[in-house]
Each structure stands twice: as structure tokens, then as C-alpha cells.
Coordinates of C-alpha atoms and ligand atoms in Angstrom, one line a residue:
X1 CA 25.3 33.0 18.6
X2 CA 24.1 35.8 16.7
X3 CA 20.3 37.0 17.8
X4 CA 17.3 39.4 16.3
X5 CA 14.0 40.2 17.5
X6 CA 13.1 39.9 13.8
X7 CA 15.5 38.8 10.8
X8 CA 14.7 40.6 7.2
X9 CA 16.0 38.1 4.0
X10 CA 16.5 40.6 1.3
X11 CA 17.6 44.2 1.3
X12 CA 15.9 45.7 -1.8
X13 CA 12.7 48.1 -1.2
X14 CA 10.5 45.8 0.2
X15 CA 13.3 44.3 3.2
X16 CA 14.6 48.5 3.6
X17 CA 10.6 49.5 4.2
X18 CA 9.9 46.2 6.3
X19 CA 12.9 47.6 8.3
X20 CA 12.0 51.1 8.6
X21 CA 8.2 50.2 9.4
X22 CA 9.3 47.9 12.0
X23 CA 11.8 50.0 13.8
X24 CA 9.8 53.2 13.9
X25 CA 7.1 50.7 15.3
X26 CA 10.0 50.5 18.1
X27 CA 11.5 47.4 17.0
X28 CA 15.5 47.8 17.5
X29 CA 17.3 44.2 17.2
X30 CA 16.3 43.9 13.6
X31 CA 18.6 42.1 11.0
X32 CA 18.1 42.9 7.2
X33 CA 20.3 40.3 5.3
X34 CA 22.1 40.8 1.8
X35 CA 23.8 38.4 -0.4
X36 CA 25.0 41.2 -2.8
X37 CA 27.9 43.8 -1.9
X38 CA 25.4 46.4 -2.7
X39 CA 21.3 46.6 -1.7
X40 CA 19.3 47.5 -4.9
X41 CA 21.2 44.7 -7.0
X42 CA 17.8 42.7 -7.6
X43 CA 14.7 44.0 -9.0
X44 CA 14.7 47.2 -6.9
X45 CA 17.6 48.9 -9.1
X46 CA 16.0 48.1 -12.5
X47 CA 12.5 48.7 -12.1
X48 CA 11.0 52.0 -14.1
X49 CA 9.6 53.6 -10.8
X50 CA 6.5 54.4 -11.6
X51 CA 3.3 54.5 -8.9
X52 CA -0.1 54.4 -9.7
X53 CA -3.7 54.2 -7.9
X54 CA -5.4 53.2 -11.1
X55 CA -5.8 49.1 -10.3
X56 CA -8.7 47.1 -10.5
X57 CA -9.2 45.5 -7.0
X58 CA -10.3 47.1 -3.6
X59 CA -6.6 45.1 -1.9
X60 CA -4.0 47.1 -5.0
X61 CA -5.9 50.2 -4.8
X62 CA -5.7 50.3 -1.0
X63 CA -2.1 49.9 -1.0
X64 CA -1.3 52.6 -3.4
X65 CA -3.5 54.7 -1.4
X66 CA -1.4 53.8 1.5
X67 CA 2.0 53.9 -1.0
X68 CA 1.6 57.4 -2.7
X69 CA 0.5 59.6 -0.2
X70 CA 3.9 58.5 1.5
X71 CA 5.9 58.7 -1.0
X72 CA 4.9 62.3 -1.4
X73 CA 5.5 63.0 2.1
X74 CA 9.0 61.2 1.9
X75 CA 11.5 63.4 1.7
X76 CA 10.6 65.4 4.6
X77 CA 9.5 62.4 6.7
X78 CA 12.7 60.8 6.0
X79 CA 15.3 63.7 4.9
X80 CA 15.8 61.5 1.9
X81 CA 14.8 61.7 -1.5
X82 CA 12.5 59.3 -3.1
X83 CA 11.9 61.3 -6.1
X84 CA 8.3 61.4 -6.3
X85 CA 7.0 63.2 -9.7
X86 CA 3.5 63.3 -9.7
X87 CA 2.9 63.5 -13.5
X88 CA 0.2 60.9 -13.8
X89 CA -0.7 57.9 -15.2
X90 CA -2.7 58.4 -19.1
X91 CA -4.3 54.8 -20.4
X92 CA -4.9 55.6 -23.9
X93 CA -7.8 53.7 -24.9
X94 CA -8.3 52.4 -28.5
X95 CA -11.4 50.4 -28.0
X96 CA -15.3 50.8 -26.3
X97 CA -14.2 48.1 -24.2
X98 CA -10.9 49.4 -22.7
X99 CA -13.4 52.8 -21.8
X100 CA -16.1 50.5 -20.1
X101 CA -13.1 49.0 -18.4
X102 CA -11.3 51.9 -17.5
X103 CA -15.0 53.7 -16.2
X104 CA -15.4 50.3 -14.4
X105 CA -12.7 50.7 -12.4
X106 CA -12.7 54.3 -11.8
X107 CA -15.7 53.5 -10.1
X108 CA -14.4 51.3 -7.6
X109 CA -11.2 54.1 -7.5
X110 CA -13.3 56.7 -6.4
X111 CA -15.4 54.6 -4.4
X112 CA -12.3 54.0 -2.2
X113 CA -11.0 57.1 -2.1
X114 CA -9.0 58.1 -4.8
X115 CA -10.2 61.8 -5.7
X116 CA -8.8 62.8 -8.6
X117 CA -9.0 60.3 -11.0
X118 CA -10.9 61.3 -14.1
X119 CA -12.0 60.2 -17.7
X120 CA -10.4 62.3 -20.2
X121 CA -11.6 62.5 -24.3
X122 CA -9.7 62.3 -27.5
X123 CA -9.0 66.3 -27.5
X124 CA -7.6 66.2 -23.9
X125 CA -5.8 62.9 -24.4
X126 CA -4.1 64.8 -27.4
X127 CA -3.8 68.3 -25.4
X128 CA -1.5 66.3 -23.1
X129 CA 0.8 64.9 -25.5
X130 CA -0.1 66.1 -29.2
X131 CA 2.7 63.5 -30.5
X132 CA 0.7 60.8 -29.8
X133 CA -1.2 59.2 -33.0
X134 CA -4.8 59.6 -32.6
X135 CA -6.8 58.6 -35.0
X136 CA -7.8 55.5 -33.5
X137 CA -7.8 56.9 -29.7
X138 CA -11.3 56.9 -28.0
X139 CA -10.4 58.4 -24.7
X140 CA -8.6 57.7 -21.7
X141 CA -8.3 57.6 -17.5
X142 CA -5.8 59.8 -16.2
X143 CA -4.9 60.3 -12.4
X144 CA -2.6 63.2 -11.6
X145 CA -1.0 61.8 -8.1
X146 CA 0.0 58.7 -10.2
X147 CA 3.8 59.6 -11.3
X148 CA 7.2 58.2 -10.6
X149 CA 10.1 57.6 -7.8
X150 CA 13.4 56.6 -7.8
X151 CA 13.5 53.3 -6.5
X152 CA 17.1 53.2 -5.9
X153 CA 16.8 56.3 -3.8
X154 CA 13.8 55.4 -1.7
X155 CA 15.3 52.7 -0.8
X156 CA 18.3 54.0 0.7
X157 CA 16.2 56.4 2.1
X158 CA 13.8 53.4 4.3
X159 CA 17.4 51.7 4.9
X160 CA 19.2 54.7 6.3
X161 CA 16.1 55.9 8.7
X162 CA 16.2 51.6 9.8
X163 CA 19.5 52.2 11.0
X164 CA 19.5 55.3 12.5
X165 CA 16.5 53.8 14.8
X166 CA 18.9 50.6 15.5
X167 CA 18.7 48.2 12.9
X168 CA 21.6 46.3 11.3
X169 CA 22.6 45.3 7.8
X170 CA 24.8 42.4 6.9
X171 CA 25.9 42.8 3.1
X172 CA 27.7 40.2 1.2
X173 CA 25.8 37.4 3.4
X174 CA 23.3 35.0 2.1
X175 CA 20.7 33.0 4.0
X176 CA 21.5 29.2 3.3
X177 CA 18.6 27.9 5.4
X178 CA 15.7 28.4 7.4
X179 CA 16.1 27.1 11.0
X180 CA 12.5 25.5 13.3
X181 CA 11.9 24.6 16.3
X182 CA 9.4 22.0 16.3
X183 CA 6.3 23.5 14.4
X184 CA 7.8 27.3 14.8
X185 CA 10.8 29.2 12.9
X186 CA 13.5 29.5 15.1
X187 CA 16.0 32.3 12.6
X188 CA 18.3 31.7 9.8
X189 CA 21.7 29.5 8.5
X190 CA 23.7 32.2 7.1
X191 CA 27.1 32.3 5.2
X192 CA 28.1 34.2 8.6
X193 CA 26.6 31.5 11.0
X194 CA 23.7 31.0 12.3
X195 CA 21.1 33.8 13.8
X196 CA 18.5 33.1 15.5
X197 CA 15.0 35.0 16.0
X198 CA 11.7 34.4 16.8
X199 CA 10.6 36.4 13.2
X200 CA 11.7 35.4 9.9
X201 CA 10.4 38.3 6.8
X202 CA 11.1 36.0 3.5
X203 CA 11.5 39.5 1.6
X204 CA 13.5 38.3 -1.4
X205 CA 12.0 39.2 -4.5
X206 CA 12.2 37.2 -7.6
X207 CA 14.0 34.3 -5.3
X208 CA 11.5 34.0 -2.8
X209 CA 10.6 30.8 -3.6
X210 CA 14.0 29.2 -3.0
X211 CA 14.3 31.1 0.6
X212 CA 9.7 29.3 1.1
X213 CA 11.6 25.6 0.1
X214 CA 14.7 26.4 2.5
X215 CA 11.6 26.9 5.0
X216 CA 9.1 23.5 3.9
X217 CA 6.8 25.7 2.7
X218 CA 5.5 26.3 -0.9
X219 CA 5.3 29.8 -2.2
X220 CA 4.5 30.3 -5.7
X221 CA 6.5 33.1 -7.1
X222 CA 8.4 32.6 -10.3
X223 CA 11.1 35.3 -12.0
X224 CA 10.1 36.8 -15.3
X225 CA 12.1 38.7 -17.5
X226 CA 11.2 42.0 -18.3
X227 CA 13.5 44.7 -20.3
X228 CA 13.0 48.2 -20.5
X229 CA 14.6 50.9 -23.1
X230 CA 15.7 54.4 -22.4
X231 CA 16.5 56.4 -25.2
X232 CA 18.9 59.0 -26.1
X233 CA 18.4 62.8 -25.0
X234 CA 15.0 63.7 -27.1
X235 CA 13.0 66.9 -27.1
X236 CA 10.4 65.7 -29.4
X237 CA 7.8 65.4 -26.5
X238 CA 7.9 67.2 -23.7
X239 CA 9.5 66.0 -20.5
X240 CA 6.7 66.6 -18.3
X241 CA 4.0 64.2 -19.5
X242 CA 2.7 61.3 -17.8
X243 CA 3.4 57.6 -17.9
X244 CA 1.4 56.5 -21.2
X245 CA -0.3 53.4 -21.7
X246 CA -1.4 52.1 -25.4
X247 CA -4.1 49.8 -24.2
X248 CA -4.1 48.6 -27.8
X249 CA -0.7 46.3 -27.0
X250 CA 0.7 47.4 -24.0
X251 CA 3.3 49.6 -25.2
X252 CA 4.2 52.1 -22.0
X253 CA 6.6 55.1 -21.7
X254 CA 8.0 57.8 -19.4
X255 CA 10.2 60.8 -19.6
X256 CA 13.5 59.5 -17.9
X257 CA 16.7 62.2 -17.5
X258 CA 16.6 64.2 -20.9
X259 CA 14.8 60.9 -23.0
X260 CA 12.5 58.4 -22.6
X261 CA 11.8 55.1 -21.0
X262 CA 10.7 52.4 -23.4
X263 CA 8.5 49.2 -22.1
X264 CA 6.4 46.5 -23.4
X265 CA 5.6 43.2 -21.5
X266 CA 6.1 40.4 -24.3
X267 CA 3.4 38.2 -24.2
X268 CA 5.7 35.5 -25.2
X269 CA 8.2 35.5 -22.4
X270 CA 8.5 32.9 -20.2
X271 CA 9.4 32.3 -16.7
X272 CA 13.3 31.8 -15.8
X273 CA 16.4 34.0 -13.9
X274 CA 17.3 35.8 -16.9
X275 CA 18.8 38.9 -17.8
X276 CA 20.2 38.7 -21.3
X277 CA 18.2 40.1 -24.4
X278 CA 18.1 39.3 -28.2
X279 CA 18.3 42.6 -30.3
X280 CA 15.2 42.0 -31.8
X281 CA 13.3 42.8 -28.6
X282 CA 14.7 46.5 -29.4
X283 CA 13.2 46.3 -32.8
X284 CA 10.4 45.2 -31.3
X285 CA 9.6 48.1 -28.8
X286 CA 10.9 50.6 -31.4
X287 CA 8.3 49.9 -33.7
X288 CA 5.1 50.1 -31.3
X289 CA 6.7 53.3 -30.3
X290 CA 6.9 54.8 -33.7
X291 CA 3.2 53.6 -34.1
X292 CA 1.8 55.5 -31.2
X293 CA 4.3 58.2 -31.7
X294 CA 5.3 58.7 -35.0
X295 CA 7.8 61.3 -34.3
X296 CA 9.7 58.2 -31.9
X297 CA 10.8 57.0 -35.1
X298 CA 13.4 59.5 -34.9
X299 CA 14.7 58.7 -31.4
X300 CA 18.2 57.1 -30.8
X301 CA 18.7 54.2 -28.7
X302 CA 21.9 52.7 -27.6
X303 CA 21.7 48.5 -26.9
X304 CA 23.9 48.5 -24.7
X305 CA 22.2 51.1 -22.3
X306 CA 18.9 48.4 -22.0
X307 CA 18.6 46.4 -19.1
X308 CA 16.9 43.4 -18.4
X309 CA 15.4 42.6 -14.3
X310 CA 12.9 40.4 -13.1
X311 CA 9.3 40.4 -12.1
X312 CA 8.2 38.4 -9.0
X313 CA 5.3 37.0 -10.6
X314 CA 2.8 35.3 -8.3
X315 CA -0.2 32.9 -9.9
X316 CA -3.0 35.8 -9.2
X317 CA -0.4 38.7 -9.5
X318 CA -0.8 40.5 -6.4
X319 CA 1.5 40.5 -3.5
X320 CA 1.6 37.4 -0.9
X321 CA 1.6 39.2 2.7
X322 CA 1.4 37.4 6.1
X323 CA 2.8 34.6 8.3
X324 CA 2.7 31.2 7.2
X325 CA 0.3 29.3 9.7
X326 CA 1.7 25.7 8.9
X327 CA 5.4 27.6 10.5
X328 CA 4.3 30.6 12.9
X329 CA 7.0 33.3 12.8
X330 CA 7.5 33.1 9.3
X331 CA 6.4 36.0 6.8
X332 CA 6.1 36.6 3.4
X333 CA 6.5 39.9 1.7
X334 CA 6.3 38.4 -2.0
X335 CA 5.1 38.6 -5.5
X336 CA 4.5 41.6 -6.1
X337 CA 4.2 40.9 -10.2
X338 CA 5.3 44.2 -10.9
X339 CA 4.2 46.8 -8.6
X340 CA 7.1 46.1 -5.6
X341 CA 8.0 49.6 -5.6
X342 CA 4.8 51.5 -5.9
X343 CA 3.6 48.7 -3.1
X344 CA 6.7 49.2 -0.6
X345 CA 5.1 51.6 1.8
X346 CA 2.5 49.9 2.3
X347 CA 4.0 46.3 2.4
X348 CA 6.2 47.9 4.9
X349 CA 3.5 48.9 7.0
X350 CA 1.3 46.0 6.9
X351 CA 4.3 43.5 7.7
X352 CA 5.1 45.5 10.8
X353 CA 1.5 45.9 11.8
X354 CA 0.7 42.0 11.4
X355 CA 4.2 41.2 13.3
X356 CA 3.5 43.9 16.6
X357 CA -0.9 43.7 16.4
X358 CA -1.9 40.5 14.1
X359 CA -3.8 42.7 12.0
X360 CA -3.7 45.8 9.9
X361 CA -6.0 49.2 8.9
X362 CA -3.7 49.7 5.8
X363 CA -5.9 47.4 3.3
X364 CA -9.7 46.7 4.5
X365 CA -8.8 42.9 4.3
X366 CA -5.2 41.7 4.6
X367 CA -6.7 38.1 4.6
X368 CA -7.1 38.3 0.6
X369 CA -3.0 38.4 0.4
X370 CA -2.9 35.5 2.5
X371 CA -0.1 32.8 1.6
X372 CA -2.5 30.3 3.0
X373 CA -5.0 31.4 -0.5
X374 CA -3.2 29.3 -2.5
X375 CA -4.4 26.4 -0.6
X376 CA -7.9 27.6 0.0
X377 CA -8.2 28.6 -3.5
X378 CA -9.5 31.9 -2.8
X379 CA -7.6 33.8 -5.6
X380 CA -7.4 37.2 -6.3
X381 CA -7.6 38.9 -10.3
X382 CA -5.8 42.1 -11.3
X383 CA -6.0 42.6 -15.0
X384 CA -4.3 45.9 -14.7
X385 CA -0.8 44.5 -15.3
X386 CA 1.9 46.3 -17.2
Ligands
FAD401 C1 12.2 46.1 -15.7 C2 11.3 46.2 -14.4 C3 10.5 47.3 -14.3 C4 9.7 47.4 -13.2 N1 8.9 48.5 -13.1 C5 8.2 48.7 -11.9 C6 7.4 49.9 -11.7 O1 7.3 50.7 -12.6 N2 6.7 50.0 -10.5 C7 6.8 49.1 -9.5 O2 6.2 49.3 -8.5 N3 7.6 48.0 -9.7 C8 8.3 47.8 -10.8 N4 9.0 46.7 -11.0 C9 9.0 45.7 -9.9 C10 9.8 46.1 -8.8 O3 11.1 46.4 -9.2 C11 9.9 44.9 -7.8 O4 8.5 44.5 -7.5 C12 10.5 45.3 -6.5 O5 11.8 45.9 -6.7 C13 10.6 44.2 -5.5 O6 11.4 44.6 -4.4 P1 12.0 43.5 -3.5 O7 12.8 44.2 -2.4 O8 11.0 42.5 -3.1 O9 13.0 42.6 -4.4 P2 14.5 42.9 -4.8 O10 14.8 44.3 -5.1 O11 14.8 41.9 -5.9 O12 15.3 42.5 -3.5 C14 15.4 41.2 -3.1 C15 16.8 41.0 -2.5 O13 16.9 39.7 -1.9 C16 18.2 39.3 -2.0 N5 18.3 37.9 -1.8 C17 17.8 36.9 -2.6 N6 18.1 35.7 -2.1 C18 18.8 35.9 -1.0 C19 19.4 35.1 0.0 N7 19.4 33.7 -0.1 N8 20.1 35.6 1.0 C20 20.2 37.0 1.1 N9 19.7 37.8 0.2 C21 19.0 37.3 -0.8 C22 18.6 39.8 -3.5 O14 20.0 39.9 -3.7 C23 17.9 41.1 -3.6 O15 18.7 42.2 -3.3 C24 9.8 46.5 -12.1 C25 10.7 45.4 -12.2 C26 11.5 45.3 -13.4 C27 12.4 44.2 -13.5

């Protein structure tokens, strides 16, 4: 009979950093299980990468503040590199209320810390990236520390660290059930036999809800597509400017290698495990990015280079953290809705601080990310999605 002090379902960012946290919290018998040959195979190895502080409630803002300073300290702290490039979020505001929401949440930004978040006008929106159409443009928030990592990367990064303090990986094996004693969780059916530990982490992503039902419990998380774009090599726009937001329709890009990152959250998608895309979508993205930047209409994108991954979307999209009190031993580390990576320090951290102490100083209130809210009805809002 195979044992752990603590068994991690899921080795993409959020099982690698619940790992690391845990062992360098002194943790040693600690089981991260994979069903893929390869960690990073879920959402973690097609997300865009990019971290920001600029959200709208005290619990997300908290976390990045947790999230980005580490990232930034990373590769030294882990002699790994997680690619950090702090070139800023830029929300491009076409509206008076998209500025009275952006100032709105500054506010609350500042109040919790984050220094160097700023309101910027039309002439220093275009200073920053003169491509951009701006006719229409009003202003903008802009946070320099905001940037992008490499997901892929960081990950291995958390994963490597994990092991060198003691933890094990089992690839290519793929929880099958959830195992109680009585009222408690008692470890894990696996395609490699049964494991048992006194802690279960549910930390896998878009599926989570399948590992909650293996367990009796309900967790809502549901997959939803979500495709991004990179573009040919483009020197149009310089490499070195931030993320940008249209707030007019969501359109978001990034530098990525020697061209750009394309996004846009279609309004119309709807939930499901899928990864194919029509062509259209392409057309589709294309032309929001030739309205915002004319000189986009130029760029050259190859179809087959677009991916397609999947969003943990949870009903009040922020993250569900913390043990399940109708089965004691059993954690969530879900739903991110989008911000998994930017999140994964600090998920990391809290996990392993509510598994050693009960409680965390990461976030003011780790009650708010609850599973158990669901039930109560005490929902969170974060309107900042992208
Ligand atoms: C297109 C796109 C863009 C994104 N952009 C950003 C961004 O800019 N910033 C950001 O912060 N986030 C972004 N995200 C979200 C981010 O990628 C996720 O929130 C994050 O990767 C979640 O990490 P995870 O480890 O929880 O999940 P995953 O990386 O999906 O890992 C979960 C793992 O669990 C494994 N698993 C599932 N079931 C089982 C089982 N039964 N047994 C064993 N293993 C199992 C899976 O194989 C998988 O490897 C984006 C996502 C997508 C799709």
C-alpha cells in the first residue's frame, strides 16, 4: 500500500506550487498525481501568461500582491526561470464609465497596497503605443509590475524545487476515485492502486468537478473554451509594450517571440471540454485587431499555429480554496476563471498554510474563497474578467 502525508490530483501550476509551498513548509511524503505523459498538458501550457494586480476585489488583488512580487523574485529563489516581463497591463478606456470604473478600482488597488498603479490620458495612452486608434480613447489605468511569465516554465520551476525537497510525481496515472473513512478522506484510487493519505489537494483544473463527484461533493467549476492567436514575426509595434485591453469589446494583446498574441473572450461561447475552433473565430479577432490597430491589418497569421485550452470557470469567477467541511481532509484549489497562473503563488501558499496552521496572512479573508460559499450564498463579483 502506497502512502502520502498529503496527495496533489493535478500537476499543472497550481498542483507544482501546492507542492513546492508544501514541501518548503517541510512537508516531504507528498504525491502530485498526473494522468498526462507530460505536466503542463491542461490549461497550464496554453494559457497567455500574463499577471496583473489591476482586479476589482480586496480577495484577487491580494493574491496578485502575493503572486507578482514572487514571480519577480523567482528565478533566484528557485534557480529557474519563470519569465517574468514586467511590461504592464494598459486598459484602454473608450467610455466615462470604463474611467469611473477603472478610478473605482484603482482606489481599492492602492488602498491595498499596490503602489504604482496610475491613470494615464489619451496622449500618454498613445505615447505608449502610437499604433493604437485613438480617436475614441478617453484614457486608461496602467500598472507597470503587471506583465507576463511563462507558464510552462514556472511550472517546472515549483515542480523541480518540490522534488528536490522530497516530493514525488507519478506521470501517466490518473485518480479514478476518492477513498473515506467514515465522514473523513482517507487518499485516492489510482490507475497505479490505491494511496492512501490523510490530505487530498483536488488541484485539477478544468476537470475539477469530476475529481469533487469522485469525492460526494459538489464543486461548481465548468470548462470553457477559450482560443488565443499569435501572429507572424511583426515589427509594426514595438515589442516592449504592455498587455492592452480595448474595454470597448474586450479585444486583448501581447508581444509574444518576434509577433503578437491575439485574444478575445467570445461572449457567445458556451461551456464544454473543447478544443477545436471554426475559422471564423480568426476572422473574428482579426478584425477587432485591425480596429484598434489599424496597422494589424497587415499582420500574418497562420491557423494552424492557434490553440484552443480551457478556462476553469467557477459561478462567481474567483478561485475556490479550502477543505471541504462536509469531508475534512479534502481541498480545493479550483476555478480560477482565468487567472490560474497569475494566482499560483499565492494558491500555493494559502493551500499549504490552511493544510499546516488552518488559516492564512496571504489574503485578509480566505473565508470569502470558501467551497462551503456556494451553499451559504455568500458570493463573490469580479467584473475584471478577460
Ligand atoms: C487560452 C487561455 C489563456 C489563459 N490566459 C491566462 C493568463 O493570461 N493568465 C492567467 O493567470 N491564467 C490564464 N489562463 C488560465 C490558466 O491557464 C489556468 O487558470 C491555470 O493553468 C490552471 O492551472 P491548474 O494547474 O489548475 O490546471 P491545469 O494546468 O489544467 O492542470 C490540471 C491537471 O490535472 C490533470 N488531471 C485532470 N484530471 C485528472 C485525474 N483524474 N487524475 C490525474 N490528473 C488529472 C490534468 O491532466 C492537468 O494536467 C488561460 C487559460 C487559457 C485556456
Amino acid at each position: 500500500m502506497q502512502t502520502a502525508d498529503v496527495v496533489i490530483i493535478g500537476g499543472g501550476i497550481v498542483g507544482s506550487s501546492i507542492a513546492y509551498h508544501l514541501t518548503e513548509a517541510g512537508f516531504r511524503n507528498v504525491l502530485v498525481i498526473e494522468r498526462e505523459s507530460h505536466q503542463g498538458k491542461g490549461s497550464t501550457g496554453k494559457s497567455m501568461g500574463g499577471v496583473r494586480a489591476q482586479f476589482t476585489t480586496p480577495v484577487n488583488i491580494q493574491m496578485s500582491l502575493y503572486s507578482i512580487p514572487f514571480y519577480a523574485a523567482f528565478d533566484q529563489r528557485l534557480d529557474h526561470p519563470a519569465g517574468y516581463r514586467p511590461q504592464g497591463y494598459l486598459f484602454v478606456a473608450t467610455k466615462s464609465s470604463h474611467l469611473q470604473y477603472l478610478e473605482k478600482n484603482q482606489q481599492l488597488q492602492k488602498e491595498l497596497g499596490l503602489r504604482d498603479v496610475r491613470m494615464l490620458s489619451r496622449n500618454e495612452i498613445i505615447d505608449m503605443v502610437p499604433q493604437l486608434r485613438s480617436d475614441d480613447i478617453l484614457g486608461g489605468s496602467f500598472c507597470p509590475t503587471d506583465g507576463f511569465v511563462d507558464p510552462y516554465s514556472a511550472m517546472t520551476g515549483f515542480i523541480k524545487r518540490a522534488v528536490e525537497n522530497g516530493a514525488t510525481v507519478w506521470k501517466s496515472a490518473e485518480v479514478t476515485g476518492v477513498l473515506k473513512n467514515g465522514a473523513r478522506v482517507k487518499g485516492v484510487q489510482t490507475t497505479r492502486g490505491d494511496v492512501h493519505a490523510p490530505v487530498v489537494v483536488n488541484s485539477s483544473g478544468a476537470w475539477a468537478a469530476e475529481i469533487a463527484k469522485m469525492a460526494g461533493v459538489d464543486l461548481p467549476v465548468t470548462p470553457l473554451r477559450r482560443i488565443l492567436i499569435p501572429t507572424e514575426p511583426f515589427d509594426g509595434v514595438s515589442h516592449e509594450i504592455p498587455m492592452v485591453i480595448d474595454m470597448t469589446n474586450g479585444f486583448h494583446f501581447r508581444p509574444e517571440s518576434r509577433g503578437f498574441l491575439l485574444a478575445w473572450n467570445d461572449p457567445e461561447e458556451t461551456p464544454g471540454y473543447k478544443f477545436d475552433f471554426d475559422p471564423d473565430f480568426i476572422e473574428k479577432v482579426l478584425t477587432r485587431a485591425a480596429d484598434r490597430v489599424p496597422c494589424f491589418e497587415n499582420l500574418a497569421v497562420n491557423p494552424k499555429r492557434a490553440w484552443a485550452g480551457l478556462y476553469e470557470m467557477s459561478p462567481d469567477h474567483h478561485g475556490i480554496i479550502g477543505e471541504f467541511p462536509e469531508l475534512p481532509g479534502f481541498y480545493a484549489a479550483n476555478g480560477f476563471s482565468g487567472h490560474g497562473v497569475m494566482h499560483a503563488p499565492a494558491t500555493g501558499k494559502i493551500v499549504a498554510d490552511l493544510i499546516t496552521t488552518g488559516t492564512t496572512g496571504v489574503v485578509d479573508n480566505v473565508a470569502v474563497l470558501s467551497p462551503s460559499r456556494f451553499k451559504s450564498g455568500d458570493l463573490l463579483q469580479e467584473t475584471s474578467l478577460l
